Short mmCIF file of C-alpha atoms in Angstrom, two decimals:
data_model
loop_
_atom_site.label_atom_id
_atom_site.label_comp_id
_atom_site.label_asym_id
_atom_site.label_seq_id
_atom_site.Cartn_x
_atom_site.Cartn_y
_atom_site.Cartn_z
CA UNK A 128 48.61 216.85 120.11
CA UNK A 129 50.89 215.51 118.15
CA UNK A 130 49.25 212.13 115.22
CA UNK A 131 50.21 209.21 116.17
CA UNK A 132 47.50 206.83 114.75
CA UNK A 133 46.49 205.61 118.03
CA UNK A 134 43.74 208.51 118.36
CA UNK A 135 41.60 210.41 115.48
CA UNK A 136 42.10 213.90 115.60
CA UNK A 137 40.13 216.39 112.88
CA UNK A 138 42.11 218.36 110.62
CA UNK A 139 45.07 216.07 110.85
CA UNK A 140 44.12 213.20 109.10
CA UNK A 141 42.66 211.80 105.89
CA UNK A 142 38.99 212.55 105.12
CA UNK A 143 37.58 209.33 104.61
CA UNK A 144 38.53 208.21 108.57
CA UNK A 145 37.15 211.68 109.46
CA UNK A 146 33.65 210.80 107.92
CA UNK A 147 33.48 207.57 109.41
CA UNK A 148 34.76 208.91 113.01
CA UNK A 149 32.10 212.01 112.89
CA UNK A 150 29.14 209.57 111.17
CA UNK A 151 29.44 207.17 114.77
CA UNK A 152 28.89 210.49 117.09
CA UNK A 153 26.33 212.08 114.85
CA UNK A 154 24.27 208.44 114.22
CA UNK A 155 23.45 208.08 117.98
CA UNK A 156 22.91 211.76 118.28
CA UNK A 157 19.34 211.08 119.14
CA UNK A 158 19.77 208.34 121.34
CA UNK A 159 21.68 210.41 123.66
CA UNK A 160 19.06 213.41 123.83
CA UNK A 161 18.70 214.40 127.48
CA UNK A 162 20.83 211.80 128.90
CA UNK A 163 23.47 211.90 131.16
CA UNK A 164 25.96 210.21 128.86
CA UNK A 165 29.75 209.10 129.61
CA UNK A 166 32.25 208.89 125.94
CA UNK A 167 34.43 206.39 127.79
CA UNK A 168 37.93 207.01 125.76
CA UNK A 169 37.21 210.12 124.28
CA UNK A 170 40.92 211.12 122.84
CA UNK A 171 40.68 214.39 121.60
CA UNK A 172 37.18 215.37 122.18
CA UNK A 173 35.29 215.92 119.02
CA UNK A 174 32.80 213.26 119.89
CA UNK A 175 32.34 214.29 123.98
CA UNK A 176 31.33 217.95 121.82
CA UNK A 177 29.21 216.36 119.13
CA UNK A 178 27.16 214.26 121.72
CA UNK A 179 27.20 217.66 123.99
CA UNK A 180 24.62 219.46 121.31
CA UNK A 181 21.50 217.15 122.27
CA UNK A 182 22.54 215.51 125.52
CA UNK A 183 21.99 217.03 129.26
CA UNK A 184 25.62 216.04 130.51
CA UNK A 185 28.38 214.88 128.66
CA UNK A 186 31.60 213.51 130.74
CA UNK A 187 34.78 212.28 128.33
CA UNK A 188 37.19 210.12 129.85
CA UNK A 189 40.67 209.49 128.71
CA UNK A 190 43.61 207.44 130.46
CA UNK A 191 45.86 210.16 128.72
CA UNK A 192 46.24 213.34 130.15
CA UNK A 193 47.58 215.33 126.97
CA UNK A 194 44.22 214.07 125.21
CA UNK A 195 42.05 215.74 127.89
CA UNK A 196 44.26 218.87 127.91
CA UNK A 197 43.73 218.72 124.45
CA UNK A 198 40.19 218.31 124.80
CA UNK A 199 39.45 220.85 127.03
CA UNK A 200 41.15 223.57 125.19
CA UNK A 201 39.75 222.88 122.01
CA UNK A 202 36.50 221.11 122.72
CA UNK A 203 34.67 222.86 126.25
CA UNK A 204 31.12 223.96 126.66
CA UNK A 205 29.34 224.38 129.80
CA UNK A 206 27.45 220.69 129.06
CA UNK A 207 30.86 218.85 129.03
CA UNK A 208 33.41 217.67 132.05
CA UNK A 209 36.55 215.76 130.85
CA UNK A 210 38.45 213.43 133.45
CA UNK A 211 41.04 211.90 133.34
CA UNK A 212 40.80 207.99 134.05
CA UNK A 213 40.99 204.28 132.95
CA UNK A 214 37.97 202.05 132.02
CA UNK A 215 39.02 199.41 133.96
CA UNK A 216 37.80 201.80 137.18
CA UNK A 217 35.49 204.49 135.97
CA UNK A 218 35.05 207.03 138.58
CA UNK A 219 31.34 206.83 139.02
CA UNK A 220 28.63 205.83 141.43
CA UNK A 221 26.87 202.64 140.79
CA UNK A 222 23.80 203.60 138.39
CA UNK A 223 24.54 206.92 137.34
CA UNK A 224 24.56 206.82 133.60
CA UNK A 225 22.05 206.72 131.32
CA UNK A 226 24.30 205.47 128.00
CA UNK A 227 27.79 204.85 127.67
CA UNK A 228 29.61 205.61 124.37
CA UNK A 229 32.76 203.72 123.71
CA UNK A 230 34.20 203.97 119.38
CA UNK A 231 37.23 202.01 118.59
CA UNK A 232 37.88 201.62 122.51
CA UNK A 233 38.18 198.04 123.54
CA UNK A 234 40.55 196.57 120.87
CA UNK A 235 43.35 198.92 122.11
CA UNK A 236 43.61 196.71 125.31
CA UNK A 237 44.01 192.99 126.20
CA UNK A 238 41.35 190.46 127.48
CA UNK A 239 41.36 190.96 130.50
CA UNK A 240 41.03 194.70 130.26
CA UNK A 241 38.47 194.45 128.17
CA UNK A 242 36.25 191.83 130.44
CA UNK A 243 36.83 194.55 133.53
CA UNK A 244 36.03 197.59 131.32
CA UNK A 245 32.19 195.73 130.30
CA UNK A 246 31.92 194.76 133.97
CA UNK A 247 32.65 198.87 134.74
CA UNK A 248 30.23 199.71 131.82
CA UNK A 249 27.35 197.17 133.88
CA UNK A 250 28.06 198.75 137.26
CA UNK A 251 27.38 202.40 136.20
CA UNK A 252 24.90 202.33 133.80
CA UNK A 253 21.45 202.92 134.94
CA UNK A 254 19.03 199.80 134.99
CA UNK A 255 17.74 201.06 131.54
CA UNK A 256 20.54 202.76 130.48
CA UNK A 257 22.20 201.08 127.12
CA UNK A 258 25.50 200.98 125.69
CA UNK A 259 27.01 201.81 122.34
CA UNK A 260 30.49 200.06 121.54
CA UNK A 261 31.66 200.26 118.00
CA UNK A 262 34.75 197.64 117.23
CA UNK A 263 36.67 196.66 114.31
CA UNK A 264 35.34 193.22 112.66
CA UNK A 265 38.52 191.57 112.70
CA UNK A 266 37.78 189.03 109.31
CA UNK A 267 37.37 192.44 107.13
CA UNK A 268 39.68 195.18 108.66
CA UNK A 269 42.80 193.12 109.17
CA UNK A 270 42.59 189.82 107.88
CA UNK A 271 41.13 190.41 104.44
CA UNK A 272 43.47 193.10 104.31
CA UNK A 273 46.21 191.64 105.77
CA UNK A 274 46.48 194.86 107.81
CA UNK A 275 48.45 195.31 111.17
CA UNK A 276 47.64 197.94 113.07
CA UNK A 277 50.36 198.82 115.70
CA UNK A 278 47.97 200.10 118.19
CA UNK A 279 45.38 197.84 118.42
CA UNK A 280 45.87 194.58 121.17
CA UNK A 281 42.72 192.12 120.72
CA UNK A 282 40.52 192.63 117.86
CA UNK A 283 37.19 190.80 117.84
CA UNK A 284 35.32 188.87 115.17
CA UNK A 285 31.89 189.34 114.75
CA UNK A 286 30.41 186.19 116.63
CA UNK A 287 33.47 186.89 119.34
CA UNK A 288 31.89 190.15 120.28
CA UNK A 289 28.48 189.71 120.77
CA UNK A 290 29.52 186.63 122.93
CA UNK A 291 31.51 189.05 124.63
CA UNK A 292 29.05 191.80 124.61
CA UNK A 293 26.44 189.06 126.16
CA UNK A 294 28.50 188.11 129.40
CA UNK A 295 26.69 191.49 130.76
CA UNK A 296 24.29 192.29 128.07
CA UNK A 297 21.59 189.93 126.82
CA UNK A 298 19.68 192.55 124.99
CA UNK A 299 21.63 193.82 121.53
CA UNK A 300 21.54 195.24 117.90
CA UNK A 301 24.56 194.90 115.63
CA UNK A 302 24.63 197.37 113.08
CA UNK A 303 27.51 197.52 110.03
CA UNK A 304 29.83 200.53 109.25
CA UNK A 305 31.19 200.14 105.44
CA UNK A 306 32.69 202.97 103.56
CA UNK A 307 32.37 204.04 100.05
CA UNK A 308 32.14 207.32 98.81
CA UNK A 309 29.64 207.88 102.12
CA UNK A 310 29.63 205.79 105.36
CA UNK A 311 26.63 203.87 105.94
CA UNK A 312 25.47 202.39 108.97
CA UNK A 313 22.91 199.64 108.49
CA UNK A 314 20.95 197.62 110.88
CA UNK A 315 21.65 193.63 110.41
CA UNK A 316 17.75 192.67 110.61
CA UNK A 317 16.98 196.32 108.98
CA UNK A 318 15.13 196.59 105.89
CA UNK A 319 17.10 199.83 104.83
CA UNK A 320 17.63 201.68 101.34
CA UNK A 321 20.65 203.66 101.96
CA UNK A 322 19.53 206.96 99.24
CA UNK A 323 23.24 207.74 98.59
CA UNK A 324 24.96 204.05 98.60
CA UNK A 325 24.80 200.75 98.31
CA UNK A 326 27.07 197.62 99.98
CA UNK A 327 25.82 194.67 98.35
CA UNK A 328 27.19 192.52 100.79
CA UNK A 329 26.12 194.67 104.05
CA UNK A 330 29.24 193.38 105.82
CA UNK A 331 31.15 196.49 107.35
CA UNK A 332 34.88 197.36 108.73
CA UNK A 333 33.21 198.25 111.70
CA UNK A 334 31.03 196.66 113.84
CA UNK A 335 28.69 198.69 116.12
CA UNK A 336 26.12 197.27 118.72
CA UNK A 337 23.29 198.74 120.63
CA UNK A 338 23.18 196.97 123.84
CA UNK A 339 21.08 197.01 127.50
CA UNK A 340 19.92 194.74 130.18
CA UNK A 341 16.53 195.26 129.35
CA UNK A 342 15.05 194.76 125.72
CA UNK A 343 15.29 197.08 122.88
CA UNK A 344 12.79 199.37 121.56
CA UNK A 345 12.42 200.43 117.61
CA UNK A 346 13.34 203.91 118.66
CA UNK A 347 16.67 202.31 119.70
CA UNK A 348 18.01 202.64 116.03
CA UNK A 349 21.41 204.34 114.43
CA UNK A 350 20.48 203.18 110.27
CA UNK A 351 22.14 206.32 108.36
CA UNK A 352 24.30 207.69 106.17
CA UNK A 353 26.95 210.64 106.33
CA UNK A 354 29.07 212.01 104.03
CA UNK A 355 30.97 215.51 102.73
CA UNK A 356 28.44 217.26 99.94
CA UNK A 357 32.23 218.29 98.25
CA UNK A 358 33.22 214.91 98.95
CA UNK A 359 30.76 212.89 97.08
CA UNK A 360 29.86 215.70 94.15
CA UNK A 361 33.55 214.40 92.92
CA UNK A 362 32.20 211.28 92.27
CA UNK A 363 28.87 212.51 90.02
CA UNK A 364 28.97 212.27 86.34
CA UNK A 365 31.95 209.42 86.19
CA UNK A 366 32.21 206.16 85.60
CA UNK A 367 34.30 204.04 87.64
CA UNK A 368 36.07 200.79 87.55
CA UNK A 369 37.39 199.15 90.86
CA UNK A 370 39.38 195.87 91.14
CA UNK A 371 40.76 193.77 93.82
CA UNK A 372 42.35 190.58 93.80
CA UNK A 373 40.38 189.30 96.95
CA UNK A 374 36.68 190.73 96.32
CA UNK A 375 37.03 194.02 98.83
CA UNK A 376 37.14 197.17 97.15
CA UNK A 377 39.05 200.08 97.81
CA UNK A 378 38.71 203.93 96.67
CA UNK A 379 42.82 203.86 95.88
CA UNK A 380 42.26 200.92 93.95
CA UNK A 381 39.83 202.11 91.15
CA UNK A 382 39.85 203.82 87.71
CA UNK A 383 37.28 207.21 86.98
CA UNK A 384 36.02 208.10 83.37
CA UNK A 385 33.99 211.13 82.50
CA UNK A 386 31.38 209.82 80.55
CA UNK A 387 29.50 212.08 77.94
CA UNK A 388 26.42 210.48 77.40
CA UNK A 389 23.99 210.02 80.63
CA UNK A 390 21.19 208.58 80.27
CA UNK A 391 21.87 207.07 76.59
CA UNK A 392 24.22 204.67 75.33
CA UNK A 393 27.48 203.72 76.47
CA UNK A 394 29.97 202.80 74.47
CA UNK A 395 33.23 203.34 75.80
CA UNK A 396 36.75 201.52 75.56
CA UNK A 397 38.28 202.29 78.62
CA UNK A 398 42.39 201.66 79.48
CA UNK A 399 42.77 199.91 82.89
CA UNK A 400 47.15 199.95 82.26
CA UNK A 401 47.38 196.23 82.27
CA UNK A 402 46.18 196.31 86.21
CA UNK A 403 45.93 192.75 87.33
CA UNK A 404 42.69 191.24 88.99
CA UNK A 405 40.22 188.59 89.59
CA UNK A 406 37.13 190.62 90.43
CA UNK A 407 36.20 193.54 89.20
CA UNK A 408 33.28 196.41 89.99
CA UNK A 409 31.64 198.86 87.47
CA UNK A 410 29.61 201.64 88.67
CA UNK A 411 27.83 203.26 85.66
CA UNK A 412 27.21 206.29 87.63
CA UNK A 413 26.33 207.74 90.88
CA UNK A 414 22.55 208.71 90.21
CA UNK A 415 19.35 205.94 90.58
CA UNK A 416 18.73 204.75 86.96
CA UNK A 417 17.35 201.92 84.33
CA UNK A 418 19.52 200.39 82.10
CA UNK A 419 20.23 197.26 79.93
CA UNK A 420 23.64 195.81 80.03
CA UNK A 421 24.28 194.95 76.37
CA UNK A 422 27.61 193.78 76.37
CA UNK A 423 31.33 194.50 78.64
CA UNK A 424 34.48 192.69 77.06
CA UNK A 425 37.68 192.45 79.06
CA UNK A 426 40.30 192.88 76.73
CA UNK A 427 43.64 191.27 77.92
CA UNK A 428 47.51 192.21 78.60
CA UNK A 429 48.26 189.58 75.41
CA UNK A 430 45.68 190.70 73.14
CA UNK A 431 42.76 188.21 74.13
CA UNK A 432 39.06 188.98 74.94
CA UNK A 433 36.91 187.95 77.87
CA UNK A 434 33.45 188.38 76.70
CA UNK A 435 30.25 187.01 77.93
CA UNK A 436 31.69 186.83 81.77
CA UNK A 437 28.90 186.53 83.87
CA UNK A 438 28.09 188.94 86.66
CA UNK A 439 25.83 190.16 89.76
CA UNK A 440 24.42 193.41 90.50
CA UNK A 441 23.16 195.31 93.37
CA UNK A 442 19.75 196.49 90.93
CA UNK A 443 16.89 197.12 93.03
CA UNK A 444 14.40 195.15 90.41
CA UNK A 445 14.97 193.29 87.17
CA UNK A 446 12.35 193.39 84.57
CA UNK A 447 13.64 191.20 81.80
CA UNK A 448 16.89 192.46 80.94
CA UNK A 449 16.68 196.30 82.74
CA UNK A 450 18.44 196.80 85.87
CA UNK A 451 16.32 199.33 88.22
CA UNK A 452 18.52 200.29 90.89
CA UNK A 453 16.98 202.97 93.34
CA UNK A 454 20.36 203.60 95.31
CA UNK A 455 22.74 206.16 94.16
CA UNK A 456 25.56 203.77 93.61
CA UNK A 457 24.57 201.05 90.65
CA UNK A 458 27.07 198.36 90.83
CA UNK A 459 28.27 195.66 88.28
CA UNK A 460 30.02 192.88 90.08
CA UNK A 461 32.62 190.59 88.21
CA UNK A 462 34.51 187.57 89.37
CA UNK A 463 36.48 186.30 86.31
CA UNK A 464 37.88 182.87 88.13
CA UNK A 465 41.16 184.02 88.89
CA UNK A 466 43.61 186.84 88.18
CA UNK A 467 44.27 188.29 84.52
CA UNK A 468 46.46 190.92 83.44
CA UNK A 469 43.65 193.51 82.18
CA UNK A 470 44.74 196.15 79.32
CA UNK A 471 41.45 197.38 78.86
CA UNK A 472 37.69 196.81 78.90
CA UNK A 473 34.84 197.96 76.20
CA UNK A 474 31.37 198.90 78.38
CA UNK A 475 28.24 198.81 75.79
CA UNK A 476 25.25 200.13 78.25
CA UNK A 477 22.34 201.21 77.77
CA UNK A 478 20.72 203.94 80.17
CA UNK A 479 17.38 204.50 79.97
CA UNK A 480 16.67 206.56 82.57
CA UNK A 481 18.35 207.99 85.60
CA UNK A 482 17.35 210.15 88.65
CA UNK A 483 14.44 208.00 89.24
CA UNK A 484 11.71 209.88 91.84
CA UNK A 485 12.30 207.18 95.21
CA UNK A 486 9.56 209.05 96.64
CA UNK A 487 6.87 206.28 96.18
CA UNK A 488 9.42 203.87 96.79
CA UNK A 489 10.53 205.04 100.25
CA UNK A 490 6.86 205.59 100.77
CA UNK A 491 6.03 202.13 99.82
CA UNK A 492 8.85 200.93 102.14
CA UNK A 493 7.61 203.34 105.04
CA UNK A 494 4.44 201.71 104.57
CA UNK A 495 5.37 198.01 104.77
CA UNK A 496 7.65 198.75 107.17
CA UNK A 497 4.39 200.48 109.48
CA UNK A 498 2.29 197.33 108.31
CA UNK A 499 5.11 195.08 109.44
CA UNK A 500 5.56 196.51 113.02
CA UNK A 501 1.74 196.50 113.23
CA UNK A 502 1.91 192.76 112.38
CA UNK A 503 4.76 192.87 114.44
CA UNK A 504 2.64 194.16 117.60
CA UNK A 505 -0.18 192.13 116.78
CA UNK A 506 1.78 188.44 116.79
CA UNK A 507 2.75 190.09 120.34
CA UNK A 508 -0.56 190.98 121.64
CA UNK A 509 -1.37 187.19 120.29
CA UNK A 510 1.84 186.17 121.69
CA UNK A 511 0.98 187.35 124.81
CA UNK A 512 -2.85 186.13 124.96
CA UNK A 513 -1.78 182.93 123.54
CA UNK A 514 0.54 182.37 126.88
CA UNK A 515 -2.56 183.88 129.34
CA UNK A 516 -4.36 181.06 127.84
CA UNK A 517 -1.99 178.61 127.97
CA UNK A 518 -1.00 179.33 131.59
CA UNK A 519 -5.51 179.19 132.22
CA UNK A 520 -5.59 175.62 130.56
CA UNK A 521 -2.21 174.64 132.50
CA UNK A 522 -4.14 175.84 135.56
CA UNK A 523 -7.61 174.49 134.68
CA UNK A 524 -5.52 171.03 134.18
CA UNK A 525 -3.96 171.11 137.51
CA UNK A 526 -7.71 171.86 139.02
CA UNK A 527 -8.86 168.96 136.69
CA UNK A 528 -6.27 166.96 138.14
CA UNK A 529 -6.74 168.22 141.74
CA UNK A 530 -10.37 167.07 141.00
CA UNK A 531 -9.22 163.52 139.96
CA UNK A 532 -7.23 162.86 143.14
CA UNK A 533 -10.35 164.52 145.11
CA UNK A 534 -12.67 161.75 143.43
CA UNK A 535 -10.58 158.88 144.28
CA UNK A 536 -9.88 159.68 147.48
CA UNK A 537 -13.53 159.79 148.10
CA UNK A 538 -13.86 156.88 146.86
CA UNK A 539 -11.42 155.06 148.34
CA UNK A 540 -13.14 156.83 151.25
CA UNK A 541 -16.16 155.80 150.29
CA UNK A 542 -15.18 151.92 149.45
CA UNK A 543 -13.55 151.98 152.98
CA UNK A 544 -16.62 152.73 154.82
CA UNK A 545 -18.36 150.39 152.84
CA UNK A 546 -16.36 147.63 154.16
CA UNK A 547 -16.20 148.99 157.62
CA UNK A 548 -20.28 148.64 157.04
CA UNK A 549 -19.91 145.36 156.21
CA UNK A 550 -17.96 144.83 158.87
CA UNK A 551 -19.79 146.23 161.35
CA UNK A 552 -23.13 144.30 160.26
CA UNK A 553 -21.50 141.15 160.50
CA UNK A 554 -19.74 142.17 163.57
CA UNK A 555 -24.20 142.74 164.61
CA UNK A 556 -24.68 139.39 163.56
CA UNK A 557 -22.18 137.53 165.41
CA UNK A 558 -23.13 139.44 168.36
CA UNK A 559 -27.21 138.84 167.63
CA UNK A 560 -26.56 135.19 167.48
CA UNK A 561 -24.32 135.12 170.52
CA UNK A 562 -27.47 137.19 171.78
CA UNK A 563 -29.89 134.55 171.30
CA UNK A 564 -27.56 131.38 172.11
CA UNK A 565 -27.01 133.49 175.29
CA UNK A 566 -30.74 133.57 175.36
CA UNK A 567 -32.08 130.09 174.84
CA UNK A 568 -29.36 129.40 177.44
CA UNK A 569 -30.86 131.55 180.02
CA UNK A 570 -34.00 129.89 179.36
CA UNK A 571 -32.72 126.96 179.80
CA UNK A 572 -31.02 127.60 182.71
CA UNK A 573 -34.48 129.32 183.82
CA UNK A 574 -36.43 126.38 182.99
CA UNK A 575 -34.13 123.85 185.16
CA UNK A 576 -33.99 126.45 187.89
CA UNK A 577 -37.87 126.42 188.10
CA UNK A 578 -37.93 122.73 187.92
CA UNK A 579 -35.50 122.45 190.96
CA UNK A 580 -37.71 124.92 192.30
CA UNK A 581 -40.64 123.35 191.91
CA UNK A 582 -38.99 119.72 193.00
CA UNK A 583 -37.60 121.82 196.12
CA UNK A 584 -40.77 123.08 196.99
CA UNK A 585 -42.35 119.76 196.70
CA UNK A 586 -40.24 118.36 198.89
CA UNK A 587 -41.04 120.65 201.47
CA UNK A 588 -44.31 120.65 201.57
CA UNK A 589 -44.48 116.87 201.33
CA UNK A 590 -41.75 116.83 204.62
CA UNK A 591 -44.22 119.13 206.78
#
């Protein structure tokens, strides 16, 4: 297949791209163990292969049919089907994948290709299945660089793609790939010591999430580092001196010394050929070590010193004026205001020590990092006992509340029948003394009646 640029194919192209491609497959090599994993755009098939070795099924889709033919005569096994297919339709049942891998994928086509291929990636992923999408972070691959890349259509910033990552995914982990001398991949929330090198800023080329509709676990993690053993052994036992005019270092863009003297003292004058830069890096060597930083003194194009320039390292501790850096890449970080023409600059270091044991350090680390998810569990458990008790007092309150409109009803209830009591006795009243007015005129009536009586009777007998 012949290289174009538009896919990564081993063997054919430079070394560094081929560590960073291989480091993405081999990071998540765990992740994938025993899953039924699809590498969604898998060009030439190195990665569908690399996954293969842990994972139960592998399938690698490609929209172009010379990459699968490629792939399947160079990278087949018995755990691996390649199809050919686009991701804005991916030929699978709804809920039939565990994870979906997709590296340096979705900046190769537009918006709207990209919204349909994370609404593909939703559809066939299993409930708990999770997604890994890697993507160029477009503020540090092309516009610090003021790189175009040919092949790629939409490029995302950082913020831009978890937003876009979120539209399907509320559940994610955005990791950092950065390059130099090994690739590292390093969590954002992470507390990581990378053994072999050290990015001071943690801001990457490549951006790589972790996402899932359901929440992530710990286990869920791709921190590492990857490199060549050849490759980096070319780098031990020099110093070297990178500059840049905007603050991002490249390897082409550095000087390397053989020093003589490590650990003791440096004292070197070292000619940079009248480069030009604004900031410059110094890496002492590319072992842990102590070491006091006596003096460094630009010299410049005309003649003229720069001495006492202020600067920032990536040192692990400071104890007065020694550096302690753990990480096998000690940095010296210079930002002289703006751009000279450098002829040459004079290092005075002192080293006092170098190959420091990390052993209790990572152990140390291991150990707050256990004590810290133990916290970490226990705020939970809290968490989660505080909110039991919170919904029992909301409860209790709405009893207590219940119990309030209970009362008053009763006693509106209550006030009501007192009235209606009231009522009624007075109601007893009226009627009593309509009783006994009734009465007294019944006598009355009874009284006259006998009189007439008697009168009638009177007359009667007094007649016969």
């Amino acid at each position: 297949m012949k290289v174009t640029g538009e896919r990564f194919i081993p063997g054919q192209m430079y070394r560094d791209a081929e560590i960073e491609h291989f480091h993405r497959y081999t990071a998540v090599q765990n992740l994938v163990n025993g899953k039924i994993v699809l590498d969604a755009a898998c060009g030439s098939g190195y990665g569908s292969k690399l996954l293969s070795d842990s994972a139960a099924k592998v399938y690698g889709l490609d929209l172009s049919y010379e990459a699968i033919e490629y792939a399947k005569d160079r990278y087949q096994n018995e755990k691996i089907e390649y199809l050919q297919g686009s991701v804005e339709a991916l030929p699978f049942e709804n809920a039939s994948v565990d994870i979906v891998i997709s590296f340096e994928t979705i900046e190769h086509v537009d918006g709207q290709t990209q919204r349909k291929f994370l609404q593909e990636i939703h559809r066939v992923l299993k409930e708990d299945g999770i997604l890994i999408m890697s993507s160029p972070n477009k503020k540090l691959f092309t516009d610090d660089r003021q790189l175009i890349t040919t092949f790629h259509v939409k490029e995302f910033y950082e913020k831009e793609f978890l937003l876009f990552l979120k539209e399907y995914f509320p559940f994610y982990r955005l990791y950092n790939q950065y390059f130099s001398k090994v690739s590292n991949i390093v969590g954002e929330t992470e507390q990581a010591l990378i053994p072999l090198n050290y990015d001071y800023q943690r801001k990457g080329l490549f951006l790589i999430a972790i996402a899932s509709k359901k929440a992530l676990t710990f286990k869920d993690s791709i921190d590492s580092c990857y490199y060549y053993p050849e490759e980096y052994s070319r780098y031990n036992d020099k110093l070297q001196i990178y500059f840049s005019s905007n603050g991002v270092y490249n390897e082409s863009d550095c000087f390397i010394h053989e020093i003589s003297n490590f650990p003791g003292v440096i004292n070197e004058t070292i000619d940079l050929e009248n480069i030009s830069g604004r900031y410059f890096r110094i890496d002492p060597n590319n072992v842990s070590c102590s070491l006091v930083i006596q003096n460094i003194i630009f010299i410049l194009s005309d003649g003229t010193y720069l001495e006492g320039v202020k600067f920032n390292t990536n040192a692990d501790k400071c104890d007065g004026s020694e550096y302690i850096f753990y990480s096998k890449d000690p940095q010296i970080l210079f930002d002289l205001g703006k751009a000279y023409s450098i002829r040459a600059v004079t290092l005075q270091i002192k080293v006092l020590s170098s190959n420091i044991d990390l052993y209790p350090e990572y152990m140390h680390i291991i150990n707050e990092n256990t004590i810290l998810r133990e916290n970490l569990h226990h705020i939970e458990g809290l968490s989660q006992e505080g909110e039991y008790l919170k919904q029992e007092r909301e409860q209790l309150k709405q009893e207590r509340e219940q119990l309030k409109r209970n009362v008053t009803q009763l006693e509106n209830l209550t006030n009501s029948q007192e009235l209606s009591n009231k009522k009624i006795v007075a109601e007893n009243q009226s009627l009593q003394l309509e009783n006994d007015q009734l009465h007294d005129e019944l006598t009355d009536i009874t009284k006259s009646f006998d009189l007439v009586k008697s009168k009638w009777w009177y007359k009667l007998f007094n007649k016969n």
